[in-house]
Each structure stands twice: as structure tokens, then as C-alpha cells.
């Protein structure tokens, strides 16, 4: 196994451990609503989108670099200035943050589902004010389901809600750059290798955008299926088994003052006592990205 494959395997262990930690805290009623939402949002981003965005950023940087090289070789000043303006436009709208915002909003809806699912049977028994923070904004499960259905319908007819990314995938072009300057690409280029490199880079960039859309469709499908198969919650039974597409099956414990006190004093975590240990900064502050884990916390 090479180093990249080894890093990937370790990263999967970290993600699995973080999910077990969340599930364990729900079962022991030792997690607040806001804390759960923050941690869940971060874990689903890390597991499903972190590597996709890293690849997209890499291909974007390469593509823009090649376009800049192409612009420098254009002899006609008017065309040169127009190409410069077009590249600047493409650079701005191709920023990964522009699509990250859309994905973050999708994860918010999924997080709302998990939040409503996890706390629906125990919220009335939460006594600790810190854990109750955010209860006033707790979404009703049926409203979350409606939001998931609406999102699924929106993505059924397009790749992205972001017009630029959606149009780029559909046309295999970026703001009609290749259509507008095809006379340079095909007839008047001084560097055929550069043109070939740009075409390859365009294909690889588009290929790195598509998996983001595919992941969105996959997650929405999984959660809609979870909505359709879910039994109505029984509010009088806090120990009922709950199902989560991300966390699996869990049973929230009955909340009593004694159980909460015992949980606060407990310093052990039976589930992962002998398993991979998560550094304190990851448990309390949560991960920022893959590099944070791989470079700061893993042995060489």
C-alpha cells in the first residue's frame, strides 16, 4: 500500500470513529442540539465532499494557469485584452467557494433531518440549558422531508443550482470561452502542445465537477428513502430505536438527572476504548480538513 492509499485508509478510520463518537453521545444523552448539528455537518462534509473539492481545486488551478499561458501568446491586442477579461471572469466564477456554499446548504437540510430524527423523542426530557440551546429552531420532521423533496426535484432537471457550474457541465465550456476563441485554438496557435494541454485540462476539470453533482444526488436519494421507510416517532418512548443513514442504528437512553450526572463524570468511552484515539483538538474543535488530520496528527 502506497502512502496515499494508507492516508486514505486512516482517514476512513477517523471518519468512522467520529461518527461513533456522535452516536455514542446521542445514546448517552450527552450532546446538545447545536453541538450535534455542528459536528454532524462537519462529518458529512469531510466524508463525502472534502476529497471532491480538493480535486476540483487542483484541476481549477491547473486550468486557469494554462489559460493564462494561452493569453500571453495571442498577438492581436484586442483579442488579447478580450481573452484576459474572459479569463478573469472564469477565474472568479470557478472559485470552489461558489459551489461550496451550495453544497453547505444541502448539508444543512440533511443535518436538519438528522437533528429532528435524533432529538424528536428526547427533546422534552432535555433539562440542561446548554443542551437545549437551539430547540426553538428545531425543525419538524415533516418540514424537513418537504425540504428534501424540494431539493431532489430541483436537482432532477439540472446539475447545479449555481448557473455557471450547471451551464459549464451541460455545454462543456466555460462562459463560451472555447466557442468565442476557437479560431486561436484550431487555426492560429503558436503552441500546439499548449492547446492540447488546455483541452485535456478542460476535460479533467469537467470530470472533477461531475462527482460533486453525483454525490448530491446520491445523498438526496438515500435520505428520501430514509424518509419513506421511517416509522412515525413515538414521543412517549424515548428508548425507541432510531435509524440514521449516516450514523446507523441507535437507541437514545432515558434522560434522568442521575444519568446526566453519571455521564458528566464518566471519562471512558467503551465503544472505542481500545480503538483509534482522536486528538483533543479534533474532538472538541472538530476537523478543518483532511490535511489537518493527516499532517498534524498521524505519525510519519
Coordinates of N, CA and C in Angstrom, one line a residue, residues 51-182:
X51 N -12.7 15.4 -0.2 CA -11.7 15.0 -1.3 C -12.2 15.5 -2.7
X52 N -13.5 15.6 -2.9 CA -14.0 16.1 -4.2 C -13.6 17.5 -4.4
X53 N -13.7 18.3 -3.4 CA -13.4 19.7 -3.5 C -11.9 19.9 -3.6
X54 N -11.1 19.1 -3.0 CA -9.7 19.1 -3.1 C -9.3 18.9 -4.6
X55 N -9.9 17.9 -5.2 CA -9.6 17.5 -6.6 C -10.1 18.7 -7.5
X56 N -11.2 19.2 -7.2 CA -11.8 20.3 -8.1 C -10.9 21.5 -8.0
X57 N -10.4 21.8 -6.8 CA -9.5 23.0 -6.7 C -8.2 22.8 -7.5
X58 N -7.6 21.6 -7.4 CA -6.4 21.2 -8.1 C -6.6 21.4 -9.6
X59 N -7.7 20.9 -10.2 CA -7.9 20.9 -11.6 C -8.2 22.4 -12.0
X60 N -8.9 23.1 -11.2 CA -9.2 24.5 -11.5 C -7.9 25.3 -11.6
X61 N -7.1 25.2 -10.7 CA -5.8 25.9 -10.7 C -5.0 25.6 -11.9
X62 N -5.0 24.3 -12.3 CA -4.2 23.9 -13.5 C -4.8 24.6 -14.7
X63 N -6.1 24.5 -14.8 CA -6.9 25.0 -16.0 C -6.6 26.6 -16.2
X64 N -6.7 27.3 -15.1 CA -6.5 28.8 -15.1 C -5.1 29.1 -15.5
X65 N -4.1 28.3 -15.0 CA -2.7 28.5 -15.3 C -2.5 28.4 -16.8
X66 N -3.1 27.3 -17.4 CA -2.9 27.1 -18.8 C -3.6 28.2 -19.7
X67 N -4.7 28.7 -19.2 CA -5.4 29.7 -20.0 C -4.6 31.0 -19.9
X68 N -3.9 31.3 -18.8 CA -3.1 32.5 -18.7 C -1.9 32.3 -19.7
X69 N -1.3 31.1 -19.8 CA -0.2 30.9 -20.8 C -0.7 31.1 -22.2
X70 N -1.9 30.7 -22.5 CA -2.5 30.9 -23.8 C -2.7 32.3 -24.1
X71 N -3.2 33.1 -23.2 CA -3.4 34.5 -23.4 C -2.2 35.3 -23.7
X72 N -1.1 34.9 -23.1 CA 0.2 35.6 -23.4 C 0.7 35.4 -24.8
X73 N 0.3 34.3 -25.4 CA 0.9 34.0 -26.8 C 0.0 34.7 -27.9
X74 N -1.2 35.2 -27.5 CA -2.0 35.8 -28.6 C -1.4 37.2 -29.0
X75 N -1.3 37.3 -30.3 CA -0.6 38.5 -30.9 C -1.5 39.7 -31.0
X76 N -2.8 39.5 -31.4 CA -3.7 40.6 -31.6 C -4.1 41.2 -30.3
X77 N -3.8 42.6 -30.1 CA -4.0 43.2 -28.8 C -5.5 43.2 -28.4
X78 N -6.4 43.5 -29.3 CA -7.8 43.4 -28.9 C -8.2 42.1 -28.5
X79 N -7.8 41.0 -29.2 CA -8.2 39.7 -28.7 C -7.5 39.4 -27.4
X80 N -6.3 39.8 -27.3 CA -5.5 39.6 -26.1 C -6.2 40.2 -24.9
X81 N -6.7 41.4 -25.0 CA -7.4 42.1 -23.9 C -8.8 41.4 -23.6
X82 N -9.4 41.0 -24.7 CA -10.7 40.3 -24.5 C -10.6 39.0 -23.8
X83 N -9.5 38.3 -24.2 CA -9.2 37.0 -23.6 C -8.9 37.1 -22.1
X84 N -8.1 38.2 -21.8 CA -7.7 38.5 -20.4 C -9.0 38.7 -19.6
X85 N -9.9 39.5 -20.1 CA -11.1 39.8 -19.4 C -12.0 38.5 -19.2
X86 N -12.0 37.7 -20.2 CA -12.8 36.5 -20.1 C -12.2 35.5 -19.1
X87 N -10.9 35.4 -19.1 CA -10.2 34.5 -18.1 C -10.5 35.0 -16.7
X88 N -10.4 36.3 -16.5 CA -10.7 36.9 -15.2 C -12.1 36.5 -14.7
X89 N -13.1 36.6 -15.7 CA -14.5 36.2 -15.4 C -14.5 34.8 -15.0
X90 N -13.9 33.9 -15.8 CA -13.9 32.5 -15.5 C -13.3 32.2 -14.2
X91 N -12.1 32.8 -13.9 CA -11.4 32.6 -12.6 C -12.3 32.9 -11.4
X92 N -13.1 34.0 -11.5 CA -14.0 34.4 -10.4 C -15.1 33.4 -10.2
X93 N -15.8 33.0 -11.3 CA -16.9 32.2 -11.1 C -16.6 30.7 -10.9
X94 N -15.3 30.4 -11.2 CA -14.9 29.0 -11.0 C -14.3 28.8 -9.6
X95 N -14.4 29.8 -8.7 CA -13.9 29.6 -7.4 C -14.7 28.5 -6.7
X96 N -14.0 27.6 -6.0 CA -14.6 26.5 -5.4 C -15.6 26.9 -4.3
X97 N -15.3 28.1 -3.7 CA -16.2 28.6 -2.6 C -17.6 28.8 -3.2
X98 N -17.7 29.1 -4.5 CA -19.0 29.4 -5.1 C -19.9 28.2 -5.1
X99 N -19.3 27.0 -5.3 CA -20.1 25.8 -5.2 C -20.1 25.2 -3.8
X100 N -19.1 25.5 -3.0 CA -19.2 25.0 -1.6 C -20.4 25.6 -0.9
X101 N -20.7 26.8 -1.1 CA -21.9 27.4 -0.5 C -23.2 26.6 -0.8
X102 N -23.3 26.3 -2.0 CA -24.5 25.5 -2.4 C -24.5 24.1 -1.7
X103 N -23.4 23.5 -1.7 CA -23.3 22.2 -1.0 C -23.5 22.3 0.5
X104 N -23.0 23.4 1.1 CA -23.2 23.6 2.5 C -24.7 23.7 2.8
X105 N -25.5 24.3 2.0 CA -26.9 24.5 2.2 C -27.6 23.1 2.1
X106 N -27.1 22.3 1.2 CA -27.7 20.9 1.1 C -27.4 20.1 2.3
X107 N -26.2 20.2 2.8 CA -25.8 19.5 4.1 C -26.6 20.1 5.2
X108 N -26.9 21.4 5.2 CA -27.8 21.9 6.3 C -29.1 21.2 6.3
X109 N -29.7 21.0 5.2 CA -31.0 20.3 5.1 C -30.9 18.9 5.6
X110 N -29.8 18.2 5.2 CA -29.6 16.8 5.7 C -29.4 16.8 7.2
X111 N -28.6 17.8 7.7 CA -28.4 17.9 9.1 C -29.7 18.1 9.9
X112 N -30.6 18.9 9.3 CA -31.9 19.2 9.9 C -32.6 17.9 10.1
X113 N -32.6 17.0 9.0 CA -33.2 15.7 9.1 C -32.7 14.9 10.3
X114 N -31.3 14.8 10.3 CA -30.7 14.0 11.4 C -31.0 14.6 12.8
X115 N -31.0 15.9 12.8 CA -31.3 16.6 14.1 C -32.7 16.3 14.6
X116 N -33.7 16.4 13.7 CA -35.1 16.1 14.1 C -35.2 14.7 14.4
X117 N -34.5 13.8 13.6 CA -34.6 12.4 13.9 C -34.0 12.0 15.2
X118 N -32.9 12.6 15.6 CA -32.2 12.2 16.8 C -32.8 12.7 18.0
X119 N -33.4 13.9 17.9 CA -33.9 14.6 19.1 C -35.5 14.5 19.2
X120 N -36.1 14.0 18.3 CA -37.6 14.0 18.3 C -38.2 13.3 19.5
X121 N -37.6 12.2 20.0 CA -38.2 11.5 21.1 C -37.6 11.9 22.4
X122 N -36.6 12.7 22.5 CA -36.0 13.0 23.8 C -35.9 14.5 24.1
X123 N -36.4 15.4 23.2 CA -36.2 16.8 23.4 C -36.9 17.3 24.6
X124 N -38.1 16.7 24.9 CA -38.9 17.1 26.1 C -38.2 16.8 27.4
X125 N -37.2 15.9 27.4 CA -36.6 15.4 28.6 C -35.2 16.1 28.8
X126 N -34.8 16.9 27.8 CA -33.6 17.6 28.0 C -33.7 18.7 29.1
X127 N -32.9 18.6 30.1 CA -33.1 19.6 31.2 C -31.9 20.6 31.2
X128 N -30.8 20.2 30.7 CA -29.6 21.1 30.7 C -29.8 22.2 29.6
X129 N -29.7 23.5 30.1 CA -29.9 24.6 29.2 C -29.0 24.6 28.0
X130 N -27.7 24.2 28.2 CA -26.8 24.2 27.1 C -27.2 23.2 26.1
X131 N -27.7 22.1 26.5 CA -28.1 21.1 25.5 C -29.4 21.5 24.8
X132 N -30.2 22.3 25.5 CA -31.5 22.7 24.9 C -31.3 23.9 23.9
X133 N -30.1 24.5 23.9 CA -29.9 25.7 23.0 C -30.1 25.2 21.6
X134 N -31.0 26.0 20.9 CA -31.3 25.6 19.5 C -32.6 24.9 19.4
X135 N -33.2 24.6 20.5 CA -34.5 23.8 20.5 C -35.6 24.7 19.8
X136 N -35.5 26.0 20.0 CA -36.5 26.9 19.4 C -36.5 26.8 17.9
X137 N -35.4 26.4 17.3 CA -35.3 26.3 15.9 C -35.4 24.9 15.4
X138 N -35.7 24.0 16.3 CA -35.8 22.6 15.9 C -36.9 22.4 14.8
X139 N -36.5 21.9 13.6 CA -37.4 21.7 12.5 C -38.3 20.5 12.8
X140 N -39.6 20.6 12.4 CA -40.5 19.5 12.4 C -40.0 18.5 11.3
X141 N -40.1 17.2 11.6 CA -39.6 16.2 10.6 C -40.3 16.3 9.3
X142 N -41.6 16.5 9.3 CA -42.3 16.6 8.0 C -41.9 17.7 7.2
X143 N -41.5 18.9 7.8 CA -41.0 20.0 7.1 C -39.6 19.7 6.5
X144 N -38.8 19.0 7.2 CA -37.5 18.6 6.7 C -37.7 17.7 5.5
X145 N -38.6 16.8 5.6 CA -38.9 15.9 4.4 C -39.3 16.7 3.2
X146 N -40.2 17.7 3.4 CA -40.6 18.5 2.3 C -39.4 19.3 1.7
X147 N -38.5 19.7 2.5 CA -37.3 20.4 2.0 C -36.4 19.5 1.2
X148 N -36.3 18.2 1.6 CA -35.5 17.2 0.9 C -36.2 16.9 -0.4
X149 N -37.5 16.8 -0.4 CA -38.2 16.5 -1.7 C -38.0 17.7 -2.7
X150 N -38.1 18.9 -2.2 CA -38.0 20.1 -3.0 C -36.6 20.1 -3.6
X151 N -35.6 19.8 -2.8 CA -34.2 19.8 -3.3 C -34.0 18.8 -4.4
X152 N -34.6 17.6 -4.1 CA -34.5 16.5 -5.1 C -35.1 16.9 -6.4
X153 N -36.3 17.5 -6.4 CA -36.9 18.0 -7.6 C -36.1 19.0 -8.3
X154 N -35.5 19.9 -7.6 CA -34.6 21.0 -8.2 C -33.5 20.4 -8.9
X155 N -32.8 19.3 -8.4 CA -31.7 18.7 -9.0 C -32.0 17.7 -10.1
X156 N -33.3 17.4 -10.2 CA -33.7 16.4 -11.2 C -33.6 17.0 -12.6
X157 N -33.7 18.3 -12.7 CA -33.6 19.0 -14.0 C -32.3 19.7 -14.3
X158 N -31.4 19.7 -13.4 CA -30.1 20.4 -13.6 C -29.0 19.8 -12.7
X159 N -27.8 20.1 -13.1 CA -26.7 19.5 -12.3 C -26.4 20.3 -11.1
X160 N -26.5 21.6 -11.2 CA -26.3 22.5 -10.0 C -27.3 23.6 -10.0
X161 N -27.6 24.2 -8.9 CA -28.4 25.4 -8.8 C -27.6 26.6 -9.2
X162 N -26.2 26.5 -9.0 CA -25.3 27.6 -9.5 C -25.3 27.6 -11.0
X163 N -25.8 28.7 -11.6 CA -25.9 28.7 -13.1 C -24.6 28.5 -13.8
X164 N -23.5 29.0 -13.4 CA -22.3 28.8 -14.1 C -21.8 27.4 -14.1
X165 N -21.8 26.7 -12.9 CA -21.4 25.3 -12.9 C -22.4 24.4 -13.7
X166 N -23.7 24.7 -13.6 CA -24.7 24.0 -14.3 C -24.5 24.1 -15.8
X167 N -24.3 25.3 -16.3 CA -24.1 25.6 -17.7 C -22.8 25.0 -18.2
X168 N -21.7 25.0 -17.4 CA -20.4 24.5 -17.8 C -20.5 23.0 -18.0
X169 N -21.2 22.3 -17.1 CA -21.3 20.9 -17.3 C -22.1 20.5 -18.5
X170 N -23.2 21.3 -18.8 CA -24.1 21.0 -19.9 C -23.4 21.3 -21.2
X171 N -22.6 22.4 -21.3 CA -22.1 22.8 -22.6 C -20.6 22.4 -22.8
X172 N -20.0 21.8 -21.7 CA -18.6 21.5 -21.7 C -17.7 22.7 -22.1
X173 N -18.2 23.9 -21.7 CA -17.5 25.1 -22.0 C -17.6 26.0 -20.8
X174 N -16.8 27.1 -20.7 CA -16.8 28.0 -19.6 C -17.0 29.4 -20.1
X175 N -18.2 29.9 -19.9 CA -18.6 31.2 -20.4 C -18.3 31.4 -21.9
X176 N -18.6 30.3 -22.6 CA -18.4 30.3 -24.1 C -16.9 30.6 -24.5
X177 N -16.0 30.3 -23.7 CA -14.6 30.7 -23.9 C -14.1 30.0 -25.2
X178 N -14.3 28.7 -25.3 CA -13.8 27.9 -26.4 C -14.5 28.3 -27.7
X179 N -15.8 28.5 -27.6 CA -16.6 28.9 -28.8 C -16.2 30.2 -29.3
X180 N -15.9 31.2 -28.4 CA -15.6 32.5 -28.9 C -14.2 32.6 -29.5
X181 N -13.3 31.8 -29.0 CA -11.9 31.9 -29.5 C -11.4 30.6 -30.2
X182 N -12.3 29.9 -30.8 CA -11.9 28.7 -31.5 C -10.9 29.0 -32.6

